[in-house]
PDB file of C-alpha atoms in Angstrom:
ATOM      1  CA  ILE T 190      25.915  57.633  31.502  1.00 95.00           C
ATOM      2  CA  GLY T 191      24.516  55.625  28.613  1.00 95.00           C
ATOM      3  CA  LEU T 192      27.654  53.498  28.305  1.00 96.00           C
ATOM      4  CA  LEU T 193      27.787  52.642  31.998  1.00 96.00           C
ATOM      5  CA  GLY T 194      24.044  52.038  32.119  1.00 95.00           C
ATOM      6  CA  ASP T 195      24.274  49.624  29.188  1.00 96.00           C
ATOM      7  CA  CYS T 196      27.217  47.784  30.737  1.00 96.00           C
ATOM      8  CA  PHE T 197      25.536  47.524  34.153  1.00 96.00           C
ATOM      9  CA  ALA T 198      22.315  46.237  32.551  1.00 95.00           C
ATOM     10  CA  GLU T 199      24.197  43.141  31.358  1.00 95.00           C
ATOM     11  CA  TYR T 200      24.427  41.899  34.959  1.00 95.00           C
ATOM     12  CA  PRO T 201      21.384  40.944  37.043  1.00 94.00           C
ATOM     13  CA  GLY T 202      21.012  43.209  40.061  1.00 93.00           C
ATOM     14  CA  CYS T 203      23.541  45.741  38.815  1.00 95.00           C
ATOM     15  CA  VAL T 204      21.938  49.202  38.646  1.00 95.00           C
ATOM     16  CA  LEU T 205      23.256  52.657  37.891  1.00 95.00           C
ATOM     17  CA  ASP T 206      22.025  55.464  40.120  1.00 95.00           C
ATOM     18  CA  VAL T 207      23.905  58.489  38.845  1.00 96.00           C
ATOM     19  CA  ASP T 208      22.682  61.072  41.332  1.00 95.00           C
ATOM     20  CA  ARG T 209      23.177  59.029  44.505  1.00 94.00           C
ATOM     21  CA  GLU T 210      26.161  56.853  43.625  1.00 95.00           C
ATOM     22  CA  GLU T 211      27.988  58.181  40.566  1.00 93.00           C
ATOM     23  CA  PRO T 212      27.465  61.961  40.489  1.00 94.00           C
ATOM     24  CA  TRP T 213      30.815  62.478  38.732  1.00 93.00           C
ATOM     25  CA  LEU T 214      29.068  61.223  35.568  1.00 95.00           C
ATOM     26  CA  ARG T 215      27.127  64.508  35.340  1.00 96.00           C
ATOM     27  CA  ALA T 216      30.441  66.330  34.688  1.00 95.00           C
ATOM     28  CA  PRO T 217      33.096  63.648  34.048  1.00 94.00           C
ATOM     29  CA  ALA T 218      36.015  65.914  33.126  1.00 91.00           C
ATOM     30  CA  THR T 219      35.408  68.070  36.198  1.00 94.00           C
ATOM     31  CA  GLY T 220      35.121  64.984  38.406  1.00 93.00           C
ATOM     32  CA  TYR T 221      38.412  63.545  37.235  1.00 95.00           C
ATOM     33  CA  ALA T 222      40.148  66.927  37.393  1.00 94.00           C
ATOM     34  CA  GLY T 223      39.029  67.203  41.008  1.00 94.00           C
ATOM     35  CA  TRP T 224      40.798  63.913  41.731  1.00 93.00           C
ATOM     36  CA  GLY T 225      43.908  65.127  39.903  1.00 94.00           C
ATOM     37  CA  GLY T 226      43.259  62.471  37.277  1.00 96.00           C
ATOM     38  CA  GLN T 227      42.322  62.042  33.653  1.00 96.00           C
ATOM     39  CA  LEU T 228      39.486  60.431  31.726  1.00 97.00           C
ATOM     40  CA  TRP T 229      39.698  59.072  28.175  1.00 97.00           C
ATOM     41  CA  VAL T 230      36.595  58.511  26.050  1.00 96.00           C
ATOM     42  CA  VAL T 231      36.288  56.705  22.728  1.00 96.00           C
ATOM     43  CA  THR T 232      33.377  57.532  20.445  1.00 95.00           C
ATOM     44  CA  LEU T 233      32.004  55.616  17.483  1.00 91.00           C
ATOM     45  CA  ASP T 234      29.377  57.279  15.316  1.00 90.00           C
ATOM     46  CA  ASP T 235      28.953  60.097  17.872  1.00 91.00           C
ATOM     47  CA  THR T 236      28.218  57.596  20.662  1.00 93.00           C
ATOM     48  CA  VAL T 237      30.479  56.949  23.645  1.00 95.00           C
ATOM     49  CA  ALA T 238      31.767  53.423  23.024  1.00 96.00           C
ATOM     50  CA  ALA T 239      34.382  53.141  25.772  1.00 97.00           C
ATOM     51  CA  CYS T 240      36.016  55.023  28.605  1.00 97.00           C
ATOM     52  CA  VAL T 241      38.783  54.660  31.158  1.00 98.00           C
ATOM     53  CA  GLY T 242      40.092  56.856  33.940  1.00 97.00           C
ATOM     54  CA  LEU T 243      43.244  57.422  35.945  1.00 97.00           C
ATOM     55  CA  LYS T 244      43.241  58.528  39.571  1.00 97.00           C
ATOM     56  CA  PRO T 245      46.732  59.155  40.984  1.00 95.00           C
ATOM     57  CA  HIS T 246      47.737  58.290  44.547  1.00 92.00           C
ATOM     58  CA  GLY T 247      51.422  59.244  44.607  1.00 88.00           C
ATOM     59  CA  GLU T 248      53.589  56.298  43.563  1.00 94.00           C
ATOM     60  CA  THR T 249      50.439  54.243  42.991  1.00 96.00           C
ATOM     61  CA  SER T 250      47.799  55.126  40.420  1.00 97.00           C
ATOM     62  CA  GLU T 251      44.314  53.691  40.169  1.00 97.00           C
ATOM     63  CA  LEU T 252      42.744  52.524  36.923  1.00 98.00           C
ATOM     64  CA  LYS T 253      39.074  53.452  37.122  1.00 97.00           C
ATOM     65  CA  ASN T 254      35.928  53.120  35.065  1.00 96.00           C
ATOM     66  CA  LEU T 255      37.140  50.913  32.239  1.00 97.00           C
ATOM     67  CA  TYR T 256      33.961  50.244  30.281  1.00 97.00           C
ATOM     68  CA  VAL T 257      33.723  49.068  26.689  1.00 97.00           C
ATOM     69  CA  GLY T 258      30.258  48.861  25.168  1.00 95.00           C
ATOM     70  CA  ALA T 259      29.221  45.557  23.565  1.00 93.00           C
ATOM     71  CA  PRO T 260      29.553  46.804  19.942  1.00 91.00           C
ATOM     72  CA  ALA T 261      33.205  47.792  20.544  1.00 93.00           C
ATOM     73  CA  ARG T 262      34.354  44.652  22.378  1.00 94.00           C
ATOM     74  CA  ARG T 263      36.683  41.872  21.318  1.00 92.00           C
ATOM     75  CA  GLY T 264      38.945  44.097  19.226  1.00 93.00           C
ATOM     76  CA  GLY T 265      41.596  44.970  21.814  1.00 95.00           C
ATOM     77  CA  LEU T 266      40.178  48.353  22.806  1.00 97.00           C
ATOM     78  CA  GLY T 267      40.089  47.551  26.533  1.00 97.00           C
ATOM     79  CA  ALA T 268      43.727  46.485  26.464  1.00 97.00           C
ATOM     80  CA  ARG T 269      44.743  49.607  24.537  1.00 98.00           C
ATOM     81  CA  LEU T 270      42.905  51.888  26.961  1.00 98.00           C
ATOM     82  CA  THR T 271      44.521  50.116  29.901  1.00 98.00           C
ATOM     83  CA  GLY T 272      47.907  50.698  28.281  1.00 97.00           C
ATOM     84  CA  ILE T 273      47.186  54.399  27.849  1.00 97.00           C
ATOM     85  CA  VAL T 274      46.358  54.713  31.549  1.00 97.00           C
ATOM     86  CA  GLU T 275      49.485  52.787  32.524  1.00 98.00           C
ATOM     87  CA  ASP T 276      51.645  55.013  30.306  1.00 97.00           C
ATOM     88  CA  ALA T 277      50.124  58.171  31.814  1.00 96.00           C
ATOM     89  CA  ALA T 278      50.611  56.839  35.344  1.00 97.00           C
ATOM     90  CA  ARG T 279      54.218  55.924  34.593  1.00 96.00           C
ATOM     91  CA  ALA T 280      54.849  59.377  33.095  1.00 95.00           C
ATOM     92  CA  ALA T 281      53.488  60.917  36.314  1.00 94.00           C
ATOM     93  CA  GLY T 282      55.925  58.866  38.407  1.00 95.00           C
ATOM     94  CA  ALA T 283      53.750  55.949  39.499  1.00 96.00           C
ATOM     95  CA  HIS T 284      55.423  52.596  40.078  1.00 96.00           C
ATOM     96  CA  ARG T 285      52.278  50.563  40.666  1.00 97.00           C
ATOM     97  CA  MET T 286      48.726  50.367  39.328  1.00 98.00           C
ATOM     98  CA  GLU T 287      45.727  49.233  41.294  1.00 98.00           C
ATOM     99  CA  LEU T 288      42.092  48.728  40.400  1.00 98.00           C
ATOM    100  CA  TRP T 289      38.897  47.425  41.916  1.00 98.00           C
ATOM    101  CA  SER T 290      36.454  45.357  39.860  1.00 98.00           C
ATOM    102  CA  ASP T 291      32.960  44.093  40.627  1.00 97.00           C
ATOM    103  CA  THR T 292      33.046  40.357  41.358  1.00 97.00           C
ATOM    104  CA  ARG T 293      30.455  39.868  38.593  1.00 96.00           C
ATOM    105  CA  PHE T 294      32.651  41.320  35.823  1.00 96.00           C
ATOM    106  CA  LEU T 295      34.386  38.053  34.880  1.00 95.00           C
ATOM    107  CA  ASP T 296      35.388  39.150  31.360  1.00 94.00           C
ATOM    108  CA  ALA T 297      37.104  42.204  32.837  1.00 96.00           C
ATOM    109  CA  HIS T 298      38.993  40.013  35.318  1.00 97.00           C
ATOM    110  CA  ARG T 299      40.297  37.843  32.475  1.00 97.00           C
ATOM    111  CA  LEU T 300      41.461  40.975  30.631  1.00 97.00           C
ATOM    112  CA  TYR T 301      43.246  42.369  33.686  1.00 98.00           C
ATOM    113  CA  GLU T 302      44.974  39.061  34.402  1.00 98.00           C
ATOM    114  CA  ARG T 303      46.037  38.733  30.755  1.00 97.00           C
ATOM    115  CA  LEU T 304      47.557  42.227  31.009  1.00 97.00           C
ATOM    116  CA  GLY T 305      49.633  41.295  34.064  1.00 97.00           C
ATOM    117  CA  TYR T 306      47.374  42.338  36.921  1.00 98.00           C
ATOM    118  CA  ARG T 307      47.055  39.981  39.864  1.00 98.00           C
ATOM    119  CA  ARG T 308      44.186  39.624  42.286  1.00 98.00           C
ATOM    120  CA  THR T 309      45.493  40.654  45.708  1.00 97.00           C
ATOM    121  CA  GLY T 310      42.955  38.680  47.746  1.00 97.00           C
ATOM    122  CA  ARG T 311      41.420  41.856  49.177  1.00 98.00           C
ATOM    123  CA  THR T 312      37.736  42.631  48.658  1.00 97.00           C
ATOM    124  CA  ARG T 313      35.523  45.526  49.583  1.00 97.00           C
ATOM    125  CA  GLU T 314      31.782  45.988  49.841  1.00 97.00           C
ATOM    126  CA  LEU T 315      30.378  49.245  48.486  1.00 96.00           C
ATOM    127  CA  HIS T 316      27.005  49.048  50.284  1.00 96.00           C
ATOM    128  CA  ASP T 317      25.338  50.421  47.164  1.00 96.00           C
ATOM    129  CA  LEU T 318      22.055  49.655  45.401  1.00 95.00           C
ATOM    130  CA  SER T 319      23.746  46.858  43.432  1.00 96.00           C
ATOM    131  CA  ASP T 320      25.161  45.167  46.555  1.00 96.00           C
ATOM    132  CA  THR T 321      28.568  45.439  44.922  1.00 96.00           C
ATOM    133  CA  VAL T 322      31.530  43.489  46.170  1.00 97.00           C
ATOM    134  CA  GLU T 323      34.809  44.223  44.422  1.00 97.00           C
ATOM    135  CA  TYR T 324      38.118  42.424  44.018  1.00 98.00           C
ATOM    136  CA  GLU T 325      41.358  44.374  44.189  1.00 98.00           C
ATOM    137  CA  PHE T 326      43.942  43.887  41.432  1.00 98.00           C
ATOM    138  CA  ASP T 327      47.419  45.371  41.182  1.00 97.00           C
ATOM    139  CA  LYS T 328      50.375  45.472  38.832  1.00 98.00           C
ATOM    140  CA  PRO T 329      53.898  46.854  39.111  1.00 97.00           C
ATOM    141  CA  LEU T 330      54.729  49.339  36.376  1.00 96.00           C
ATOM    142  CA  ARG T 331      57.936  48.835  34.451  1.00 83.00           C
ATOM    143  CA  SER T 332      60.021  51.871  33.574  1.00 69.00           C
ATOM    144  CA  ALA T 333      59.740  51.549  29.765  1.00 52.00           C
ATOM    145  CA  PRO T 334      56.436  53.115  28.612  1.00 46.00           C
ATOM    146  CA  GLY T 335      54.398  51.906  25.693  1.00 49.00           C
ATOM    147  CA  GLY T 336      56.100  48.715  24.631  1.00 46.00           C
ATOM    148  CA  ASP T 337      55.100  47.669  21.126  1.00 39.00           C
ATOM    149  CA  ARG T 338      51.535  48.886  21.437  1.00 43.00           C
ATOM    150  CA  GLU T 339      50.285  51.066  18.599  1.00 41.00           C
ATOM    151  CA  PRO T 340      49.213  54.494  19.917  1.00 44.00           C
ATOM    152  CA  MET T 341      45.579  55.517  19.651  1.00 48.00           C
ATOM    153  CA  ARG T 342      44.972  58.231  17.102  1.00 46.00           C
ATOM    154  CA  ARG T 343      42.607  61.129  17.378  1.00 44.00           C
ATOM    155  CA  THR T 344      40.237  61.698  14.535  1.00 41.00           C
ATOM    156  CA  ASP T 345      37.926  64.615  14.034  1.00 41.00           C
ATOM    157  CA  GLY T 346      35.627  62.851  11.638  1.00 39.00           C
ATOM    158  CA  PRO T 347      35.219  59.744   9.537  1.00 38.00           C
ATOM    159  CA  ALA T 348      38.387  57.982   8.484  1.00 34.00           C
TER     160      ALA T 348
END
């Protein structure tokens, strides 16, 4: 909740109302399990620094909730998390990824395009408190998972 709230606060008019619009944040693992998906969280100094989710839709999977807090940006974390989701989707049999991104999130759009996503031309209005309009992006998934990306490692304490 703190991570998303901080990220939303960077954009004028973008507000986070957990109870009315994002109730899954009260129990994220349960929310994603209910969708048949997965959620990955990165912590730094016991604080959630980034997250990303996967919501499967058969041969298409949806990348959801990619947020990287300001202190963790510009080091490739967003790209690595996107790769993890793509690998998991591929392993589950997906041939295509899709995502929706707020029209205000220009840095995210540049990341997605750099990673091979294309804007489809479709938009949707969420009719939420932030008056969100989103762009749709998609990407075909190749059959070879991982590429030359270094895997993320789990740590149970300081390195």
